[in-house]
Amino acid sequence: MICLKIYNTLTRKIEEFIPREENKVKLYTCGPTVYHYAHIGNIRNYIGHDIFDKTLRYLGYDVTRAMNITDVGHLTSDSDSGEDKMEVARKREGKTSMEIAKFYTEAFFNDFAKVNCKMPEIVSPATENIEMYIKIITKLLEDGYAYESGGNVYFDISKLENYYVLTNNQEDDLVVGARESVEEDSNKRNQADFALWFTTSKFENHELTWDSPWGVGYPGWHIECSGISIKYLGEYLDVHGGGVDNIFPHHTNEIAQSESYLGHKWCNYWFHNEHLLDETGKMSKSKGEFLTVSLLEEKGYDPLAFRFMCLNSHYRKQLVFSYDALDQASSTLQKLKKKIASLSTDGEVDTEKFDLYKNKFIEEISNDLNTSNALTVMYNLLKDTEVNDITKRSLIEDFDKVFSLDLLKEESIDIDSDLEKEIEGKIKERAEAKKNKDFAKADAIRDELLSKGVKLIDSREGTTYELI
Ligand code: AMP
Ligand code: ZN
């Protein structure tokens, strides 16, 4: 099996990916908080995870992937102060938490499917696993890793030597930045301790509550991912991921409570996607107005143009969204699909060339998921005159198992009539120029089109063109 190399936040290195069990991968993705629509930044994160998931499967791994749906416990601070985001939505919309969760979960998976993200094998809402969190918290209390105070249960980070293992064993900028937004909590022994279970009167209006050995209340956000992951994927995890903002406090706390509960190392690889930004910085739901995949679609964009835009950059690099960039991605994707549609289906696949290009593709995609280089392999393939059309088609079909851009789906090719009209007009203008022996003008028109990726082909029958 080809070895995948992947950046591991835990070691801050690109490493060879070796799952615990040969050929089998257990993958966990932190799911959305369903108090609002997912913005295109969230979706970029899930596209990154989808590429990882599909690359593993492409390379032959048997992957089991789980994802939670956060429908309780995620406070506005991402820590222990502020209000449950579901409560914010409840007040905003005058509905029950479960109605809100249902609505935004459906909206999320709608957009998720529009950008061709594959459903994880297991998807579980936080509210459906309360008994698992109670089991973990009970043991953490018994073993002295947690304490009750002011009605809440907190994890005592002083019990760990390596609490900051994911942030390089230090309170780096990420940690300090995250802490600054959090109010003091006099119930905590150490302000860096974090809540496992809330019951205090501060949250008395909380709609969703459950009985627990520590009183009626609800779970903290971090415990849900530990609980769901351990419940569905077992005591060992190969990869766990989210956006870079999840590194602290969410994933740091997940490691602390999971490993204290299990008594051993829990997850070997931590995978984090960089953010999508807008002109004002990180795209976030709390900013009020934000862009969704469905909104882009309403504006006439193909959601896969957004996926294509994401694939053109590396998942560990910040990406700035702009309509210009999306327009560019849309038109390049259209050209690409047209070009692919024009490939003949006759003849036989040249296995030697097939293997040659498949290996080039694997080399790039397995190098820390270098999607933009993998796309370049495809462009080079399309240009290669030594490779016949049917081999090109089969290879593109194969690459699209990872890209998931519907590259061979004819019905998704929207004839860009404006571009077509422009080209036809230029061809006529050029023919006219040639007739008038104005060859400089004719050549200028040919070069202009070439710079736009349109190659003119002259023959006795006239001039046709090819998109390159
Ligand atoms: P949330 O629904 O807020 O819990 O976020 C869902 C996922 O999206 C989390 O894993 C976040 O890390 C990620 N995320 C949030 N904002 C962005 C962004 N602007 N760009 C990329 N990923 C993001
Ligand atoms: Zn999580």
Tab-separated table of C-alpha atoms in Angstrom, residues 257-441:
chain	number	residue	atom	x	y	z
A	257	GLN	CA	-10.528	13.850	29.290
A	258	SER	CA	-10.343	10.920	26.816
A	259	GLU	CA	-6.839	9.844	27.798
A	260	SER	CA	-7.543	10.236	31.516
A	261	TYR	CA	-10.652	8.112	31.098
A	262	LEU	CA	-9.042	5.469	28.903
A	263	GLY	CA	-5.687	5.354	30.670
A	264	HIS	CA	-3.726	5.378	27.406
A	265	LYS	CA	-2.958	7.447	24.331
A	266	TRP	CA	-6.134	7.939	22.368
A	267	CYS	CA	-5.515	9.386	18.915
A	268	ASN	CA	-2.306	9.282	16.877
A	269	TYR	CA	-2.915	11.891	14.181
A	270	TRP	CA	-4.555	15.292	14.535
A	271	PHE	CA	-5.686	16.903	11.302
A	272	HIS	CA	-6.528	20.603	11.147
A	273	ASN	CA	-7.820	22.700	8.293
A	274	GLU	CA	-6.973	26.355	7.940
A	275	HIS	CA	-9.724	28.923	7.761
A	276	LEU	CA	-11.579	30.580	4.987
A	277	LEU	CA	-11.415	34.346	5.409
A	278	ASP	CA	-13.434	37.206	4.056
A	279	GLU	CA	-12.190	40.789	3.710
A	280	THR	CA	-12.689	41.333	7.435
A	281	GLY	CA	-10.957	38.178	8.669
A	282	LYS	CA	-12.118	34.711	9.722
A	283	MET	CA	-15.575	33.909	8.476
A	284	SER	CA	-17.796	33.159	11.442
A	285	LYS	CA	-21.463	32.605	12.214
A	286	SER	CA	-21.469	35.108	15.030
A	287	LYS	CA	-20.636	37.931	12.596
A	288	GLY	CA	-24.274	37.937	11.559
A	289	GLU	CA	-24.276	38.001	7.783
A	290	PHE	CA	-22.428	35.193	6.122
A	291	LEU	CA	-22.312	33.262	2.917
A	292	THR	CA	-23.657	29.770	2.519
A	293	VAL	CA	-23.332	27.278	-0.311
A	294	SER	CA	-27.065	27.594	-1.003
A	295	LEU	CA	-26.748	31.373	-1.267
A	296	LEU	CA	-23.933	30.979	-3.785
A	297	GLU	CA	-26.150	28.629	-5.731
A	298	GLU	CA	-28.990	31.145	-5.667
A	299	LYS	CA	-26.571	33.666	-7.152
A	300	GLY	CA	-26.035	31.254	-10.052
A	301	TYR	CA	-22.831	29.532	-8.985
A	302	ASP	CA	-22.296	25.815	-9.203
A	303	PRO	CA	-21.485	24.664	-5.625
A	304	LEU	CA	-18.769	22.514	-7.137
A	305	ALA	CA	-17.030	25.674	-8.328
A	306	PHE	CA	-16.570	26.456	-4.631
A	307	ARG	CA	-15.205	22.956	-4.026
A	308	PHE	CA	-12.874	23.455	-7.000
A	309	MET	CA	-11.740	26.789	-5.544
A	310	CYS	CA	-10.888	25.050	-2.259
A	311	LEU	CA	-9.012	22.260	-4.047
A	312	ASN	CA	-6.857	24.821	-5.811
A	313	SER	CA	-5.378	25.857	-2.497
A	314	HIS	CA	-3.804	23.699	0.218
A	315	TYR	CA	-5.919	22.769	3.226
A	316	ARG	CA	-3.219	24.108	5.597
A	317	LYS	CA	-3.217	27.552	4.000
A	318	GLN	CA	-5.691	30.276	4.722
A	319	LEU	CA	-7.908	31.007	1.769
A	320	VAL	CA	-9.497	34.380	1.137
A	321	PHE	CA	-12.912	34.229	-0.440
A	322	SER	CA	-13.816	36.708	-3.151
A	323	TYR	CA	-16.343	36.639	-5.954
A	324	ASP	CA	-13.517	37.302	-8.416
A	325	ALA	CA	-11.771	34.144	-7.264
A	326	LEU	CA	-15.035	32.202	-7.436
A	327	ASP	CA	-15.751	33.546	-10.953
A	328	GLN	CA	-12.297	32.455	-12.000
A	329	ALA	CA	-12.823	29.001	-10.477
A	330	SER	CA	-16.243	28.680	-12.155
A	331	SER	CA	-14.952	29.518	-15.601
A	332	THR	CA	-11.884	27.253	-15.282
A	333	LEU	CA	-14.063	24.377	-14.108
A	334	GLN	CA	-16.471	24.879	-16.997
A	335	LYS	CA	-13.618	24.867	-19.499
A	336	LEU	CA	-12.179	21.797	-17.894
A	337	LYS	CA	-15.487	19.932	-18.047
A	338	LYS	CA	-16.007	20.883	-21.654
A	339	LYS	CA	-12.581	19.728	-22.555
A	340	ILE	CA	-13.195	16.417	-20.811
A	341	ALA	CA	-16.591	16.058	-22.505
A	342	SER	CA	-14.903	16.448	-25.874
A	343	LEU	CA	-12.641	13.429	-25.253
A	344	SER	CA	-13.531	10.543	-27.492
A	345	THR	CA	-14.805	7.313	-25.997
A	346	ASP	CA	-13.306	5.171	-28.749
A	347	GLY	CA	-10.325	2.890	-28.504
A	348	GLU	CA	-8.670	1.100	-25.648
A	349	VAL	CA	-7.067	2.196	-22.434
A	350	ASP	CA	-3.280	2.287	-22.594
A	351	THR	CA	-2.430	0.608	-19.283
A	352	GLU	CA	1.152	1.823	-19.251
A	353	LYS	CA	0.114	5.468	-19.565
A	354	PHE	CA	-2.715	4.863	-17.138
A	355	ASP	CA	-0.305	3.618	-14.483
A	356	LEU	CA	2.158	6.390	-15.208
A	357	TYR	CA	-0.400	9.133	-14.573
A	358	LYS	CA	-2.112	7.320	-11.724
A	359	ASN	CA	1.239	7.150	-9.953
A	360	LYS	CA	1.844	10.856	-10.534
A	361	PHE	CA	-1.576	11.594	-9.069
A	362	ILE	CA	-0.968	9.359	-6.041
A	363	GLU	CA	2.391	10.986	-5.446
A	364	GLU	CA	0.773	14.418	-5.174
A	365	ILE	CA	-2.392	13.546	-3.284
A	366	SER	CA	-0.547	11.389	-0.785
A	367	ASN	CA	1.899	14.228	-0.150
A	368	ASP	CA	-0.100	15.927	2.602
A	369	LEU	CA	-3.158	16.047	0.325
A	370	ASN	CA	-1.670	18.357	-2.260
A	371	THR	CA	-4.862	18.821	-4.249
A	372	SER	CA	-3.588	21.690	-6.384
A	373	ASN	CA	-0.604	19.641	-7.592
A	374	ALA	CA	-2.931	16.689	-8.180
A	375	LEU	CA	-5.055	18.989	-10.372
A	376	THR	CA	-1.914	19.975	-12.267
A	377	VAL	CA	-1.283	16.279	-12.974
A	378	MET	CA	-4.724	16.237	-14.589
A	379	TYR	CA	-4.028	19.371	-16.672
A	380	ASN	CA	-0.750	17.853	-17.853
A	381	LEU	CA	-2.561	14.648	-18.744
A	382	LEU	CA	-5.083	16.558	-20.833
A	383	LYS	CA	-2.266	18.266	-22.728
A	384	ASP	CA	-0.282	15.083	-23.309
A	385	THR	CA	-0.584	14.189	-26.981
A	386	GLU	CA	0.980	10.772	-26.327
A	387	VAL	CA	-2.048	9.662	-24.320
A	388	ASN	CA	-5.242	8.662	-26.116
A	389	ASP	CA	-8.634	10.050	-25.184
A	390	ILE	CA	-10.067	6.940	-23.602
A	391	THR	CA	-7.056	6.614	-21.291
A	392	LYS	CA	-7.501	10.257	-20.324
A	393	ARG	CA	-11.159	9.629	-19.588
A	394	SER	CA	-10.469	6.596	-17.417
A	395	LEU	CA	-7.790	8.428	-15.486
A	396	ILE	CA	-10.023	11.434	-14.866
A	397	GLU	CA	-12.803	9.149	-13.707
A	398	ASP	CA	-10.321	7.613	-11.319
A	399	PHE	CA	-8.979	10.962	-10.008
A	400	ASP	CA	-12.532	12.204	-9.532
A	401	LYS	CA	-13.034	9.583	-6.806
A	402	VAL	CA	-11.006	12.048	-4.727
A	403	PHE	CA	-11.705	15.389	-6.413
A	404	SER	CA	-15.471	14.724	-6.574
A	405	LEU	CA	-16.033	17.507	-9.091
A	406	ASP	CA	-18.385	15.480	-11.333
A	407	LEU	CA	-15.801	15.884	-14.059
A	408	LEU	CA	-17.423	13.339	-16.346
A	409	LYS	CA	-21.039	14.117	-15.639
A	410	GLU	CA	-22.237	15.496	-18.952
A	411	GLU	CA	-25.464	16.958	-17.599
A	412	SER	CA	-23.553	19.151	-15.179
A	413	ILE	CA	-21.778	20.875	-18.044
A	414	ASP	CA	-23.453	24.178	-18.419
A	415	ILE	CA	-22.715	25.533	-21.870
A	416	ASP	CA	-21.143	28.869	-21.227
A	417	SER	CA	-22.921	30.599	-24.079
A	418	ASP	CA	-21.311	33.992	-23.471
A	419	LEU	CA	-17.863	32.515	-23.883
A	420	GLU	CA	-19.001	30.552	-26.926
A	421	LYS	CA	-20.441	33.666	-28.545
A	422	GLU	CA	-17.258	35.601	-27.832
A	423	ILE	CA	-15.113	32.894	-29.424
A	424	GLU	CA	-17.345	32.581	-32.479
A	425	GLY	CA	-17.229	36.364	-32.911
A	426	LYS	CA	-13.447	36.414	-32.678
A	427	ILE	CA	-13.133	33.570	-35.188
A	428	LYS	CA	-15.221	35.528	-37.670
A	429	GLU	CA	-13.218	38.693	-37.034
A	430	ARG	CA	-10.005	36.741	-37.606
A	431	ALA	CA	-11.296	35.197	-40.841
A	432	GLU	CA	-12.186	38.702	-42.006
A	433	ALA	CA	-8.708	39.977	-41.098
A	434	LYS	CA	-7.103	37.114	-43.010
A	435	LYS	CA	-9.257	37.853	-46.041
A	436	ASN	CA	-7.985	41.430	-45.917
A	437	LYS	CA	-4.424	40.119	-45.568
A	438	ASP	CA	-4.155	41.733	-42.124
A	439	PHE	CA	-2.158	38.831	-40.704
A	440	ALA	CA	-0.909	40.822	-37.731
A	441	LYS	CA	-4.497	41.303	-36.580
